[in-house]
Coordinates of C-alpha atoms in Angstrom, one line a residue:
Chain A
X1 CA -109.3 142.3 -12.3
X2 CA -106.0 143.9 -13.2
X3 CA -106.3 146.0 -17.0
X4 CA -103.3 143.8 -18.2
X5 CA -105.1 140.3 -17.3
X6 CA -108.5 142.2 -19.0
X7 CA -106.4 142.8 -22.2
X8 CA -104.8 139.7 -22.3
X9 CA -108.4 137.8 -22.1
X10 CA -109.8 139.9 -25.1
X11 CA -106.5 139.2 -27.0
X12 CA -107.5 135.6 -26.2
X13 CA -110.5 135.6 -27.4
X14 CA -111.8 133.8 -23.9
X15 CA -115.5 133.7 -23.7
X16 CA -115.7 132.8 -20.6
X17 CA -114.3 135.8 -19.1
X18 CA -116.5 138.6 -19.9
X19 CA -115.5 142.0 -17.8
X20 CA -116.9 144.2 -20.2
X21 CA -119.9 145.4 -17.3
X22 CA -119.3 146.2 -13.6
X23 CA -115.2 145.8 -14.0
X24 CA -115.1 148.7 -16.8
X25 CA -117.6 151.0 -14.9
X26 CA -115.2 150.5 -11.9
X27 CA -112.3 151.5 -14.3
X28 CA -113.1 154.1 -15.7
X29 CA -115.0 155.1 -12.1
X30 CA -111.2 155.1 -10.8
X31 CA -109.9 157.3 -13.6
X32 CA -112.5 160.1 -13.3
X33 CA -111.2 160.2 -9.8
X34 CA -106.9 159.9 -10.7
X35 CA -108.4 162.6 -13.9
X36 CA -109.6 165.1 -11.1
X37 CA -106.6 164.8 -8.4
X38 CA -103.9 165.4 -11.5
X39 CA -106.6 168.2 -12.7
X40 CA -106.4 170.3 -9.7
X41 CA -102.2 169.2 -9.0
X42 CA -101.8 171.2 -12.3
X43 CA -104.9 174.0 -11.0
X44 CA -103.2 174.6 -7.7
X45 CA -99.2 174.9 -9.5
X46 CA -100.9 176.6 -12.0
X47 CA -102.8 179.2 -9.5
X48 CA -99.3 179.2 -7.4
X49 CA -98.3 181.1 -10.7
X50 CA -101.1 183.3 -10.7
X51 CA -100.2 184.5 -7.2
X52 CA -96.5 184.7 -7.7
X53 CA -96.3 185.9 -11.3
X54 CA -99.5 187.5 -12.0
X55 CA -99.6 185.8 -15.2
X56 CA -102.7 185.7 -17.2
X57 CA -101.6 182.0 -19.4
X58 CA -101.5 181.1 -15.7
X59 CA -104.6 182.0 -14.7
X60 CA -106.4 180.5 -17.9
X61 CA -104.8 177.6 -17.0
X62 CA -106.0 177.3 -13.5
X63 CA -109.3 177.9 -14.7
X64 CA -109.4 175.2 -17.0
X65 CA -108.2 172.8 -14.9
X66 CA -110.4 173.5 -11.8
X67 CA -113.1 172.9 -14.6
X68 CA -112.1 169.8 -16.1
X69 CA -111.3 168.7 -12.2
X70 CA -114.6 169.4 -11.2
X71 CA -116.1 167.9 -14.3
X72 CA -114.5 164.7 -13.1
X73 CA -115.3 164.6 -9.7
X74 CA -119.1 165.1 -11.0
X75 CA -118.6 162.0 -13.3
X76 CA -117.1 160.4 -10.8
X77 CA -119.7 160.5 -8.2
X78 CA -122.5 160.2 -10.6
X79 CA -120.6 156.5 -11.7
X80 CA -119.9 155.3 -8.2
X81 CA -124.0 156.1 -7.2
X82 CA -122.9 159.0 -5.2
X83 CA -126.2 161.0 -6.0
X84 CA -128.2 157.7 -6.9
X85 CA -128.5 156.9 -3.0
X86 CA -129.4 160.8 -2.3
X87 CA -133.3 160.8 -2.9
X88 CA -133.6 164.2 -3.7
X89 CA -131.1 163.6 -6.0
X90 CA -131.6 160.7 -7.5
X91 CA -134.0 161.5 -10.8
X92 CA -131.5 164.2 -11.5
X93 CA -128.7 162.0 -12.1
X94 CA -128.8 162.6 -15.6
X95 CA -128.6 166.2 -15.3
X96 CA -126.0 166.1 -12.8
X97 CA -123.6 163.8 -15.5
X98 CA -124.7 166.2 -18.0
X99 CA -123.1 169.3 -15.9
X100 CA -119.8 167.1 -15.3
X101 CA -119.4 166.9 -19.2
X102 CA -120.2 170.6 -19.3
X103 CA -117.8 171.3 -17.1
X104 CA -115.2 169.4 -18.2
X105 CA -116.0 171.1 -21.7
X106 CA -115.6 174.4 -20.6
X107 CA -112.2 173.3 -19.2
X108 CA -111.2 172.3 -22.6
X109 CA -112.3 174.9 -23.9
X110 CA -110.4 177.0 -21.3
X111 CA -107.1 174.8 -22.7
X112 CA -107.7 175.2 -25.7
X113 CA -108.4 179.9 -25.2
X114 CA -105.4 180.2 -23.6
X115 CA -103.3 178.6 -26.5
X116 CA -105.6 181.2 -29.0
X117 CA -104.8 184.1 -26.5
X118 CA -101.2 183.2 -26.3
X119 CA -99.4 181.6 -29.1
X120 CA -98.6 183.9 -32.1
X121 CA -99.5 181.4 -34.6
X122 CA -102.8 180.5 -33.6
X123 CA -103.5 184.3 -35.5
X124 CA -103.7 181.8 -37.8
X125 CA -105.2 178.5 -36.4
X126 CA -107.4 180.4 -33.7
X127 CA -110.9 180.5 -36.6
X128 CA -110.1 176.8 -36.7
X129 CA -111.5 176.8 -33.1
X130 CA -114.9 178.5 -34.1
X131 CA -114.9 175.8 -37.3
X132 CA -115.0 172.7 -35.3
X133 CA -117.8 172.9 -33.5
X134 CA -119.7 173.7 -36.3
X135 CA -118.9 170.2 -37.6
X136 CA -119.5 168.7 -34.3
X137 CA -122.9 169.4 -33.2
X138 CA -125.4 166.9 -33.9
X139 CA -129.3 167.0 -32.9
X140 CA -128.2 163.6 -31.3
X141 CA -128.1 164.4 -27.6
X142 CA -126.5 166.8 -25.7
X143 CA -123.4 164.1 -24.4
X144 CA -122.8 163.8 -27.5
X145 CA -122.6 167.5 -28.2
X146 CA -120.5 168.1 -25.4
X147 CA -118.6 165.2 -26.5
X148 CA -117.7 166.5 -29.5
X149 CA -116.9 169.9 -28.4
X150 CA -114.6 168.4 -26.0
X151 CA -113.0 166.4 -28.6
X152 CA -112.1 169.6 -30.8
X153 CA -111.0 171.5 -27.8
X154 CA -108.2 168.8 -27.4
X155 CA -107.4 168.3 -30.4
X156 CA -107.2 171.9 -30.7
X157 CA -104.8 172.4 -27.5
X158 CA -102.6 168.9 -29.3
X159 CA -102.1 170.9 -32.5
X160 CA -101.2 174.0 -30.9
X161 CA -99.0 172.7 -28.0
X162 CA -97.1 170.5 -30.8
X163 CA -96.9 173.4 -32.7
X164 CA -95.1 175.4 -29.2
X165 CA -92.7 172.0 -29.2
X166 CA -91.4 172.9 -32.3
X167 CA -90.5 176.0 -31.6
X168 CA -88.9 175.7 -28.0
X169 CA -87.8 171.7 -28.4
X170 CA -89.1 171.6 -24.7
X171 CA -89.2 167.4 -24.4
X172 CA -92.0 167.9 -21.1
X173 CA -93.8 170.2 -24.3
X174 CA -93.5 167.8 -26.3
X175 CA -94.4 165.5 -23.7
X176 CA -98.4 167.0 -23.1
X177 CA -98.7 167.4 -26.9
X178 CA -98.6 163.4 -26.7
X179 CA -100.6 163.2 -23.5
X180 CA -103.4 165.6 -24.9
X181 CA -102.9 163.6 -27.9
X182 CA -103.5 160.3 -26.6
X183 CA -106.7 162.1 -24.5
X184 CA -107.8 163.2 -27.9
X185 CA -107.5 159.6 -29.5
X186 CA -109.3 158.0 -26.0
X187 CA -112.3 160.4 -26.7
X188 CA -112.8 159.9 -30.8
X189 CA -112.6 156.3 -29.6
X190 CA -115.7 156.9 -27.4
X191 CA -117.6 159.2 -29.6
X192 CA -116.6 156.2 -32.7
X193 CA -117.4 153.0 -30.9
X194 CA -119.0 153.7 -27.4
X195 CA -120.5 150.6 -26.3
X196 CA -117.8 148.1 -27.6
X197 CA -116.0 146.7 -25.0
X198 CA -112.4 145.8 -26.1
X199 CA -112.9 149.5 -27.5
X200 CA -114.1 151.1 -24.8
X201 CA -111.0 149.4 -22.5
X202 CA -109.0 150.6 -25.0
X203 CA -109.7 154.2 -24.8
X204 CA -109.7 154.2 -20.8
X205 CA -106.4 153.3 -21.1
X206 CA -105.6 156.1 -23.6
X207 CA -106.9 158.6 -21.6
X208 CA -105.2 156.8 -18.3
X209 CA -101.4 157.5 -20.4
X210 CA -102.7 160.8 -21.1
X211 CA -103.1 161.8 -17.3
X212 CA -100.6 160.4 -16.4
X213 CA -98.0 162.5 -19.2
X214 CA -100.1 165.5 -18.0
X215 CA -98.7 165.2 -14.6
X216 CA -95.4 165.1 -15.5
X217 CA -94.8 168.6 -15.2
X218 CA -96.8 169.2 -12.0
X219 CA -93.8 166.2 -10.5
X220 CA -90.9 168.2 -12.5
X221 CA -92.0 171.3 -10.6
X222 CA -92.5 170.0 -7.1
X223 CA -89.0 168.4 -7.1
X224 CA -87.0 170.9 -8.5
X225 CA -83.9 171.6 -6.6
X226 CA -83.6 175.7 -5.5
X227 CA -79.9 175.1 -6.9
X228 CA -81.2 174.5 -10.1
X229 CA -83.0 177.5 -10.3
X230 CA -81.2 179.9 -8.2
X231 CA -79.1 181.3 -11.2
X232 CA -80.9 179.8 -14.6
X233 CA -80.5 182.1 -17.7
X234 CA -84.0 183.9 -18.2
Chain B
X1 CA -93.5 186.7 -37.5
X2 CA -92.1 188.1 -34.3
X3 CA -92.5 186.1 -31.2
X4 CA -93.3 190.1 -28.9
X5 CA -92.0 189.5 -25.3
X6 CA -94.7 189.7 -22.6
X7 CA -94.5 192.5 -19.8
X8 CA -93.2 189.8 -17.3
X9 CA -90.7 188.9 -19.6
X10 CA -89.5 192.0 -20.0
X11 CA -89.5 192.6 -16.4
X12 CA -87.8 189.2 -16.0
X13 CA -84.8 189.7 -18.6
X14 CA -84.2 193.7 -16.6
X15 CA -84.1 192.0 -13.2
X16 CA -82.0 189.1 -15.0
X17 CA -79.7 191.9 -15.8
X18 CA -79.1 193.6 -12.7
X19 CA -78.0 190.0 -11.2
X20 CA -75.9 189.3 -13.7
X21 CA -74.5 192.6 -14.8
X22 CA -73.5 193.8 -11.3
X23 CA -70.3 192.1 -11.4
X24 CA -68.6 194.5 -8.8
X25 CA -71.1 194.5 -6.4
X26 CA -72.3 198.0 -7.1
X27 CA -75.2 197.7 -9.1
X28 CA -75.6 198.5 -12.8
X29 CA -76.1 201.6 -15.0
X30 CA -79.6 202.4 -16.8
X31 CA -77.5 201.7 -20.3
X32 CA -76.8 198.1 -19.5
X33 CA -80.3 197.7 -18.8
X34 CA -81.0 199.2 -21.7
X35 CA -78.7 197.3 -23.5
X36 CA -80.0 194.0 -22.3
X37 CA -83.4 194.9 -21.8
X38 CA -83.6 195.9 -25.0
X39 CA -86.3 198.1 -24.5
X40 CA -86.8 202.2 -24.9
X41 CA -85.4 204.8 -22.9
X42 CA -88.8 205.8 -21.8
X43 CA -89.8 202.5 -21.6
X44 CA -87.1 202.0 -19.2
X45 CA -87.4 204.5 -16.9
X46 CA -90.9 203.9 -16.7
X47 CA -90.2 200.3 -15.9
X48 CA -87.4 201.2 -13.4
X49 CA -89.3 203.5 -11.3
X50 CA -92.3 200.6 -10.9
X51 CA -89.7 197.8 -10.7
X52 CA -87.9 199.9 -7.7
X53 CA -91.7 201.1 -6.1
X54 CA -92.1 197.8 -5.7
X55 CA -89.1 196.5 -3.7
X56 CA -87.8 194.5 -7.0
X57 CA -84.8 196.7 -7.7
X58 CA -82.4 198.9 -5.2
X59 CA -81.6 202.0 -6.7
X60 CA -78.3 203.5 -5.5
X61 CA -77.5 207.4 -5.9
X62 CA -73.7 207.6 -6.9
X63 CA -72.0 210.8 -7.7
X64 CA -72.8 210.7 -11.4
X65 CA -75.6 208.2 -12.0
X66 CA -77.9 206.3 -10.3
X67 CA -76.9 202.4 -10.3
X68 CA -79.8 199.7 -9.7
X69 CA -79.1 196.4 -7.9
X70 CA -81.7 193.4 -7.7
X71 CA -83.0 193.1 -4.4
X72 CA -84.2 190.1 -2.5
X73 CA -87.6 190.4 -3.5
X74 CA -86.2 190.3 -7.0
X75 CA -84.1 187.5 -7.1
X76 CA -87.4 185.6 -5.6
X77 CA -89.3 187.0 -8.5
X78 CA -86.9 185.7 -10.7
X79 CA -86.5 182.1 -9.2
X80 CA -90.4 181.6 -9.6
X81 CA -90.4 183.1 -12.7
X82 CA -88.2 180.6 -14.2
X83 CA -89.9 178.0 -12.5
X84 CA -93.1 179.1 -13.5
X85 CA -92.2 180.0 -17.2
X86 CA -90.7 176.0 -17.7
X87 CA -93.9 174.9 -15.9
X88 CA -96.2 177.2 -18.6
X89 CA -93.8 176.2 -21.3
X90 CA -94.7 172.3 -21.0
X91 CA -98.2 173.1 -21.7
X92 CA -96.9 174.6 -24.9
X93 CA -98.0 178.5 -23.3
X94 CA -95.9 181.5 -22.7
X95 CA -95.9 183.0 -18.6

């Protein structure tokens, strides 16, 4: 069942149609999957860069993309009973969706370093960083830790690329500020309401947009035209 | 507070230079690139002799001075540095 017909039904209140189960496992299945290939598109441009410039943002920024891609491949085996089938690996499920979220923690957490590394303001917002996890863990559960963490690492990475858009007035800038913004929104959804489903289809397609405005540049770069470039002002 | 220019920046805005400044096809003088580059004479040099080592900039030997021209390898340099510095720039981080 397509999202739009899914939202359209909750708007209308239908009873009868209730896809909140097996239709928003498959969803959200399919966009740990579309998460990882846009992941390592950015991850391989980004270690293209490495290679050619020897850049350390670059690097930083291969790093924590191969992270969060791998986080979502995890997840997105773990959903579709990848390991369940695998008898060895079947009571470790649990520990094996645990060590996705890890990983795709440590990617934001990557994100979120190189922006402390690199921009000149975060002098100033970089303790912010140490702050938020402070706030965040809770003796709850360790998804929820890792959650959290992941939570403040976007939002951290959103403040600080909006903060790059307003000095360079790059629109593709301005552009991931939204996309890790509407990543950040699709995950304080899920930490704030995770087992209601209008909610829960609501924040899948947050974090679908947010992909999706992540890849932009990863599109812009493998179709520019050599013309464009051959003579651009540095 | 000052936005300081990374090393590849620097190296990008000298190279920059020696395309752009060589308007008659016989390179450009060490005070245009420090003009442009806007960096120390030392500094310079320093960057000139590691920039030429390694195939970036031609040096030519005239009568007087030496005159540097970007090579091949530099104008590569250059194109995926522009590239590369847009593609950082979108995720709000400097090459």
């Amino acid at each position: 069942m397509s999202c739009i017909k899914l939202l359209y039904e909750y708007s209308r209140g239908m009873s009868q149609v209730r896809p909140v189960g097996s239709d928003l496992v498959m969803f959200e299945n399919a966009l740990q999957f579309i998460g990882a290939f846009v992941a390592f598109s950015i991850a391989l441009v980004a270690y293209k860069g490495v290679r050619e410039t020897s850049s350390s943002s670059m690097l930083r920024l291969a790093a924590a993309f191969v992270f969060l891609g791998s986080g979502f491949v995890l997840q997105g085996l773990d959903g579709v009973g990848a390991f369940s089938s695998i008898p060895g690996l079947a009571v470790s499920v649990a520990t094996i969706l645990i060590a996705g979220m890890f990983l795709q923690t440590v990617g934001y957490f990557f994100l979120a370093f190189s922006h402390v590394l690199d921009v000149v303001v975060s002098r100033r917002l970089g303790p912010l960083l140490i702050l938020f996890p402070i706030f965040a863990i809770s003796p709850t559960s360790v998804e929820t830790v890792l959650r959290s963490l992941s939570f403040y690492f976007i939002l951290y990475g959103v403040l600080e690329t909006a903060l790059s858009y307003s000095k360079n007035r790059n629109p593709n800038t301005l552009m991931i500020a939204t996309g890790l913004g509407m990543l950040a929104a699709g995950w304080w959804v899920s930490l704030a309401a995770p087992d209601i489903g209008l909610l829960t289809l609501l924040q899948l397609l947050m974090r679908e947009v947010g992909l999706v405005a992540l890849f932009v540049p990863v599109l812009r770069f493998s179709f520019r035209k050599p013309g464009e470039i051959l003579n651009a002002p540095v | 507070m000052p936005q300081y220019r990374t090393q590849g920046k620097i190296i990008a805005d000298i190279l920059a230079t020696a395309r752009d400044m060589n308007t008659d096809g016989q390179g450009v003088g060490i005070t245009t690139l420090l003009r442009r580059g806007n960096v120390s004479y030392s500094r310079m040099t320093k960057l000139i002799v590691e920039l030429v080592g390694a195939g970036l900039l031609l040096e030519e030997t005239m009568e007087r001075a030496c005159k540097y021209r970007i090579s091949d390898k530099g104008m590569m340099f250059l194109q995926a540095y522009v590239q590369f510095e847009d593609f950082a720039q979108s995720y709000g981080l400097r090459l």
